[in-house]
mmCIF file of C-alpha atoms in Angstrom:
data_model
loop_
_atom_site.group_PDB
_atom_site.id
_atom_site.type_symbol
_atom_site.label_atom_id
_atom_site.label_comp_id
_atom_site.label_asym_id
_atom_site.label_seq_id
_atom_site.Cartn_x
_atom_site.Cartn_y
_atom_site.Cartn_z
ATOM 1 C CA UNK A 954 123.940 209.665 25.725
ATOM 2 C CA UNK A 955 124.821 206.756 23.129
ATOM 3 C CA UNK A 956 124.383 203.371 24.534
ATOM 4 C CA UNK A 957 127.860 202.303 24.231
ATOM 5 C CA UNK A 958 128.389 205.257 26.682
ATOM 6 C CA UNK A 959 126.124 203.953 29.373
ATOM 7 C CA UNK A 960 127.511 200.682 30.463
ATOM 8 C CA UNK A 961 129.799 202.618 32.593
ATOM 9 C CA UNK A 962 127.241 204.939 34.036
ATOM 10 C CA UNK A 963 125.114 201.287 35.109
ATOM 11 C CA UNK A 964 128.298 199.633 36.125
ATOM 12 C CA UNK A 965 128.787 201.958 38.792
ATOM 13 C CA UNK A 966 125.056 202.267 39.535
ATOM 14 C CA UNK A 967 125.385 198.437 40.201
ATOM 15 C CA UNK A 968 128.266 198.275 42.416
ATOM 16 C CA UNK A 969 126.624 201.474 44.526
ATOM 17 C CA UNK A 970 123.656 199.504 44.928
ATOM 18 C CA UNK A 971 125.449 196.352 45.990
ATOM 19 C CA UNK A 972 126.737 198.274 48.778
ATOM 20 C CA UNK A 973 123.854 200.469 49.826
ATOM 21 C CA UNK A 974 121.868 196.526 49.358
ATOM 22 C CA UNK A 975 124.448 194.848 52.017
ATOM 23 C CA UNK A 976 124.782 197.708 54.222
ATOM 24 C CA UNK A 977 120.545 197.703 54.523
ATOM 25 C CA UNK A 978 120.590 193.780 54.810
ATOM 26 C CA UNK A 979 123.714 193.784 57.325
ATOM 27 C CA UNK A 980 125.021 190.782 55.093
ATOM 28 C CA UNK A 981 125.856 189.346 51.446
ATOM 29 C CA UNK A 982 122.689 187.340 51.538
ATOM 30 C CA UNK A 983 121.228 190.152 48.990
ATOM 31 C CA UNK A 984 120.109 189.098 45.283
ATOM 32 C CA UNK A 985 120.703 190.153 41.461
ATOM 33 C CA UNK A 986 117.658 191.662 41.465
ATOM 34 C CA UNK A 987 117.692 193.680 44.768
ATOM 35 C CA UNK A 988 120.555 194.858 43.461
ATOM 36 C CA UNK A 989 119.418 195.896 39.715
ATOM 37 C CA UNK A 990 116.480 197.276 41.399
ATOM 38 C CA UNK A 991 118.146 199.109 43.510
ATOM 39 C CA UNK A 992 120.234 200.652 40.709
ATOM 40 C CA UNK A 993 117.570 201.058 38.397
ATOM 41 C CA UNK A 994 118.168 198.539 35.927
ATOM 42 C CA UNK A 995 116.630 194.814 35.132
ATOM 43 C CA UNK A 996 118.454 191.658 37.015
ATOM 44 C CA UNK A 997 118.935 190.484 33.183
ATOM 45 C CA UNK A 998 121.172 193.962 32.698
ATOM 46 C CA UNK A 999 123.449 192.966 35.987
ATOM 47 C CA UNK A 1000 123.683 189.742 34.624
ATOM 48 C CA UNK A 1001 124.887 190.960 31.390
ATOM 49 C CA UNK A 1002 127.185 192.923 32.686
ATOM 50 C CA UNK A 1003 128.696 191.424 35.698
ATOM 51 C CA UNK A 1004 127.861 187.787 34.944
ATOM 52 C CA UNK A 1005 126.840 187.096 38.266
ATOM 53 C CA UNK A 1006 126.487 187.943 42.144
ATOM 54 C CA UNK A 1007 129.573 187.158 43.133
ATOM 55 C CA UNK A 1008 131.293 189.124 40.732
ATOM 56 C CA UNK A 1009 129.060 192.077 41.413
ATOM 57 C CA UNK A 1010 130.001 191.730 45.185
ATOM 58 C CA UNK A 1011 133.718 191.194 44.205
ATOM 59 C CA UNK A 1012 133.294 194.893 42.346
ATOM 60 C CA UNK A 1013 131.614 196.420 45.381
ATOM 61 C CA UNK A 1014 134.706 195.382 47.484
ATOM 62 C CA UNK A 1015 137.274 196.153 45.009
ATOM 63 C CA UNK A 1016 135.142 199.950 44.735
ATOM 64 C CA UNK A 1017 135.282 200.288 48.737
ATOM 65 C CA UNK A 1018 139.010 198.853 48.678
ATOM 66 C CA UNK A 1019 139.718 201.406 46.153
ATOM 67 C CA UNK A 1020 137.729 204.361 47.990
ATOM 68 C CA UNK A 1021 140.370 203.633 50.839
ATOM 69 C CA UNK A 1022 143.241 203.789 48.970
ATOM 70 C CA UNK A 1023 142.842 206.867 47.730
ATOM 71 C CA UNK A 1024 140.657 208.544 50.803
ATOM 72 C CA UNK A 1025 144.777 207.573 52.235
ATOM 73 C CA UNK A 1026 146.707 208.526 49.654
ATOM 74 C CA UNK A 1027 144.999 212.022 49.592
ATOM 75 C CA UNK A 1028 145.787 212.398 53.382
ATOM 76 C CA UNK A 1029 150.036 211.425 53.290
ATOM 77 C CA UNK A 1030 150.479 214.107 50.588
ATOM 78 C CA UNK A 1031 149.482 216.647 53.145
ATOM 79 C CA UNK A 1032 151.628 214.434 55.928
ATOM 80 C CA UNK A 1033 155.127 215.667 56.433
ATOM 81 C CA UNK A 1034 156.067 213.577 59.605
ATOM 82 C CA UNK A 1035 155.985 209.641 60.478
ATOM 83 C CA UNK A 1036 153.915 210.573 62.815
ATOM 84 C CA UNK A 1037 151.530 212.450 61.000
ATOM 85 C CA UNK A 1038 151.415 209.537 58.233
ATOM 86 C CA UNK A 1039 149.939 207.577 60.906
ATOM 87 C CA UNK A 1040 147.547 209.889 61.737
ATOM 88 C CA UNK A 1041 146.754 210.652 57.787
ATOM 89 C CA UNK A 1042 146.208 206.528 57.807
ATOM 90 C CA UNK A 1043 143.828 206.497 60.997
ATOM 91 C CA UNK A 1044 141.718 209.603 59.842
ATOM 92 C CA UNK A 1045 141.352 207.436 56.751
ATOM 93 C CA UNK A 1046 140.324 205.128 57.971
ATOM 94 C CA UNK A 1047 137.240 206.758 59.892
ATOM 95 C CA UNK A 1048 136.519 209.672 57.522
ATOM 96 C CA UNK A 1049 132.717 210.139 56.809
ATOM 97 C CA UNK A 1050 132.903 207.898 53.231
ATOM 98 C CA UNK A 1051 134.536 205.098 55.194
ATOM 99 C CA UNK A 1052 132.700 204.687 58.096
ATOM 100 C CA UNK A 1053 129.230 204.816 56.861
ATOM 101 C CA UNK A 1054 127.044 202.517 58.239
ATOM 102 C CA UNK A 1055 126.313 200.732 54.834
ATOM 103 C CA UNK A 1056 130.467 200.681 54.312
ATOM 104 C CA UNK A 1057 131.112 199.882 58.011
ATOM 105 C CA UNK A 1058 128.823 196.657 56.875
ATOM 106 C CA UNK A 1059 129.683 195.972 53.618
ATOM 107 C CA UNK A 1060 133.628 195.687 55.032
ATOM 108 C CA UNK A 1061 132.080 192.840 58.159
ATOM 109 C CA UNK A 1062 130.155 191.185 55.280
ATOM 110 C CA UNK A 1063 133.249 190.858 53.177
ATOM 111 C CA UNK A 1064 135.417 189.838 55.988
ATOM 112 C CA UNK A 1065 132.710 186.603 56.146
ATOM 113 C CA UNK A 1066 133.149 186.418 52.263
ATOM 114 C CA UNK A 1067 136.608 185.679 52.760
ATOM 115 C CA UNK A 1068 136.302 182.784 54.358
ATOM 116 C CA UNK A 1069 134.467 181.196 51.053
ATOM 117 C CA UNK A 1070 135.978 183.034 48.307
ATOM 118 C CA UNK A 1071 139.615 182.923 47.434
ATOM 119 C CA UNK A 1072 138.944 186.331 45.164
ATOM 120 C CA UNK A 1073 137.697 188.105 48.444
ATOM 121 C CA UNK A 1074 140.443 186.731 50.818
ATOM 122 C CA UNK A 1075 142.739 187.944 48.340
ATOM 123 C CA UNK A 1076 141.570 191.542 48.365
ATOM 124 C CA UNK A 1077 141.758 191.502 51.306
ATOM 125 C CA UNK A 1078 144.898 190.268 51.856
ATOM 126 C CA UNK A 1079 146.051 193.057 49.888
ATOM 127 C CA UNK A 1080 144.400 195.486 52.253
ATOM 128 C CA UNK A 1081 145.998 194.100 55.047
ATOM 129 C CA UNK A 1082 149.474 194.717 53.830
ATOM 130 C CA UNK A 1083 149.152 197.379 52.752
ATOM 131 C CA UNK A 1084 147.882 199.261 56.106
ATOM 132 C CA UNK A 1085 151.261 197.138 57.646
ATOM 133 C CA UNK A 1086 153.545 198.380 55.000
ATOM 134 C CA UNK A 1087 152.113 201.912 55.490
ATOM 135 C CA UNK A 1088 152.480 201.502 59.624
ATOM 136 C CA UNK A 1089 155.334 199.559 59.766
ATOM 137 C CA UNK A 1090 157.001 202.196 57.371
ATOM 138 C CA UNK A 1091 156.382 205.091 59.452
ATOM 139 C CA UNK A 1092 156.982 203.678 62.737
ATOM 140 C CA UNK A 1093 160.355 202.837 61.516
ATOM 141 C CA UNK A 1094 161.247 205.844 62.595
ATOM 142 C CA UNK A 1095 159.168 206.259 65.860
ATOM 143 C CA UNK A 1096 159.788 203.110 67.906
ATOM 144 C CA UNK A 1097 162.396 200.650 68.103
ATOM 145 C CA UNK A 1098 162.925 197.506 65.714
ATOM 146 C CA UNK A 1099 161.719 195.148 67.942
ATOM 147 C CA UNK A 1100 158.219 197.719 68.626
ATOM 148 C CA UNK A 1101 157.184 197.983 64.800
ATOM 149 C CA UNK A 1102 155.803 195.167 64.229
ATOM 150 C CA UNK A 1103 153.730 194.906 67.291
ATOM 151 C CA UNK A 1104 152.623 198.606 67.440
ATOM 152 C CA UNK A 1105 151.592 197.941 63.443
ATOM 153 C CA UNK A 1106 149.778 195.095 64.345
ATOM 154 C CA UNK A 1107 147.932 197.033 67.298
ATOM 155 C CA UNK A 1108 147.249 199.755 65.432
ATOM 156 C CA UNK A 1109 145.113 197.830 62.579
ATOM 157 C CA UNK A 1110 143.517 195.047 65.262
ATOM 158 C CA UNK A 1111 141.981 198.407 66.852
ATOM 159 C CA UNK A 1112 141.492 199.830 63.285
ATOM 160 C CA UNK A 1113 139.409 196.690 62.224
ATOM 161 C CA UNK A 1114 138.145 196.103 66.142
ATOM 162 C CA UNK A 1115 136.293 199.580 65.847
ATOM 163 C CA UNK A 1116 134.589 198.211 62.253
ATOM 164 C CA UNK A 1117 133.697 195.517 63.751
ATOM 165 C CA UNK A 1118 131.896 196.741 67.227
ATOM 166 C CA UNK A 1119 130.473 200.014 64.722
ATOM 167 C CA UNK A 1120 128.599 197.088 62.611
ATOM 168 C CA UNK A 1121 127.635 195.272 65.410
ATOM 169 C CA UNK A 1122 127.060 197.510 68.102
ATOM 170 C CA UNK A 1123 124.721 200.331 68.771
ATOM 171 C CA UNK A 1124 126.738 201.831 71.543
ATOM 172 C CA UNK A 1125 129.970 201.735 69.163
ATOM 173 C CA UNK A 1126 132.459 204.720 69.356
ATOM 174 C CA UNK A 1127 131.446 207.541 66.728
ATOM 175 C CA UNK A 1128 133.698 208.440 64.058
ATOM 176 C CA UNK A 1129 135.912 211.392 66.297
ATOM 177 C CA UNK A 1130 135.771 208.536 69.297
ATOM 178 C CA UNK A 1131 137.159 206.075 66.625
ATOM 179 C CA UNK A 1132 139.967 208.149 65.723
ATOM 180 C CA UNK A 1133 140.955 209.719 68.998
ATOM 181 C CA UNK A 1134 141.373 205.563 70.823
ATOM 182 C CA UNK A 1135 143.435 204.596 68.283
ATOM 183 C CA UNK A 1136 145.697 207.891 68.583
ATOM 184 C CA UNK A 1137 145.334 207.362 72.259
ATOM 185 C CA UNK A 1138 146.927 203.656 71.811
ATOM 186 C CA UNK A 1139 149.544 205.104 69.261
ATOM 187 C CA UNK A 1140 150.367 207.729 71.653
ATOM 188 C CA UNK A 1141 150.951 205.499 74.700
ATOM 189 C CA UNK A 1142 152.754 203.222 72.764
ATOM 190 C CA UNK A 1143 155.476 205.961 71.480
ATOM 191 C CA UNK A 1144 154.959 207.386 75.108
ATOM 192 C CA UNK A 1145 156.528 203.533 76.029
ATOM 193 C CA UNK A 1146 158.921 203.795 73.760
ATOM 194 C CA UNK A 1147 160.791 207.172 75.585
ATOM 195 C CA UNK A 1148 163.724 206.875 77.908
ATOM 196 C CA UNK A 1149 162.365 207.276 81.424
#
């Protein structure tokens, strides 16, 4: 393979690594050269191409924000209902790629991020509304006006909750568990929502 051709190929070997590095330290405390190692490639190659940590670690989050997009897009082509966008969104959310134990704490570690790095609280800002606008729009048409907001909000707390206590937690739900209590809140709150 030329060389030109390669930079790609190590790019993504980087940003992999980063991820598989926080998710087996539990935290962004992780070096350059952990990293590179990790990948296969010198600390001075990571350097060269990323320029430094933080902007390796800014990839690995933009990768895993990325990863969810499209793990949810994939799932509301084959939705047909509101309610079944919902449930494409929360599957999403806790398919295999996404709740890995090395995603589950590469998300915690970039939550912490945020609080120091305008470039990771604005990623994930981003996430955020975008899992309201996808709630709020299908709920729309499930609940009333004064619900959507609320039930949206619900819906990702127990959504991020369930990262949270899965990162933290050895007794955390599994994936299926995951799914099924935030259905089970969905449900009773569109059960609420019926005229007695």
């Amino acid at each position: 393979m030329p060389r030109l051709g390669m930079e790609p190929v190590r790019r993504e070997a980087l940003i992999s690594a980063a991820i598989a590095e926080i998710g087996a330290v539990g935290s962004l405390d992780v070096t350059v050269a952990r990293i590179a190692g990790r990948a296969g490639v010198s600390a001075a190659l990571a350097h060269h191409y990323f320029g430094s940590k933080d902007r390796i670690l800014i990839a690995a989050m933009r990768r895993i924000l990325e990863d969810f997009r499209n793990a949810v897009n994939r799932r509301l082509k084959a939705a047909s209902t509101p309610r079944q966008r919902i449930e494409a969104i929360v599957e999403a959310s806790f398919e295999p790629a996404q709740f890995d134990s090395a995603i589950v704490s590469a998300w915690l570690a970039f939550y912490l991020e945020a609080y120091r790095s305008p470039q990771a609280a604005r990623l994930l800002t981003i996430y955020a509304r975008r899992l309201d606008s996808n709630l709020v729009h299908a709920l729309r048409c499930l609940v009333a006006p004064s619900s959507v907001r609320i039930t949206a909000q619900g819906l990702a707390s127990l959504i991020d909750g369930l990262y949270i206590r899965a990162a933290l937690q050895d007794r955390a739900p599994k994936r299926e568990d995951a799914v099924q209590l935030v259905l089970d809140y969905l449900a009773l709150r569109l059960n609420s929502e019926s005229p007695s």
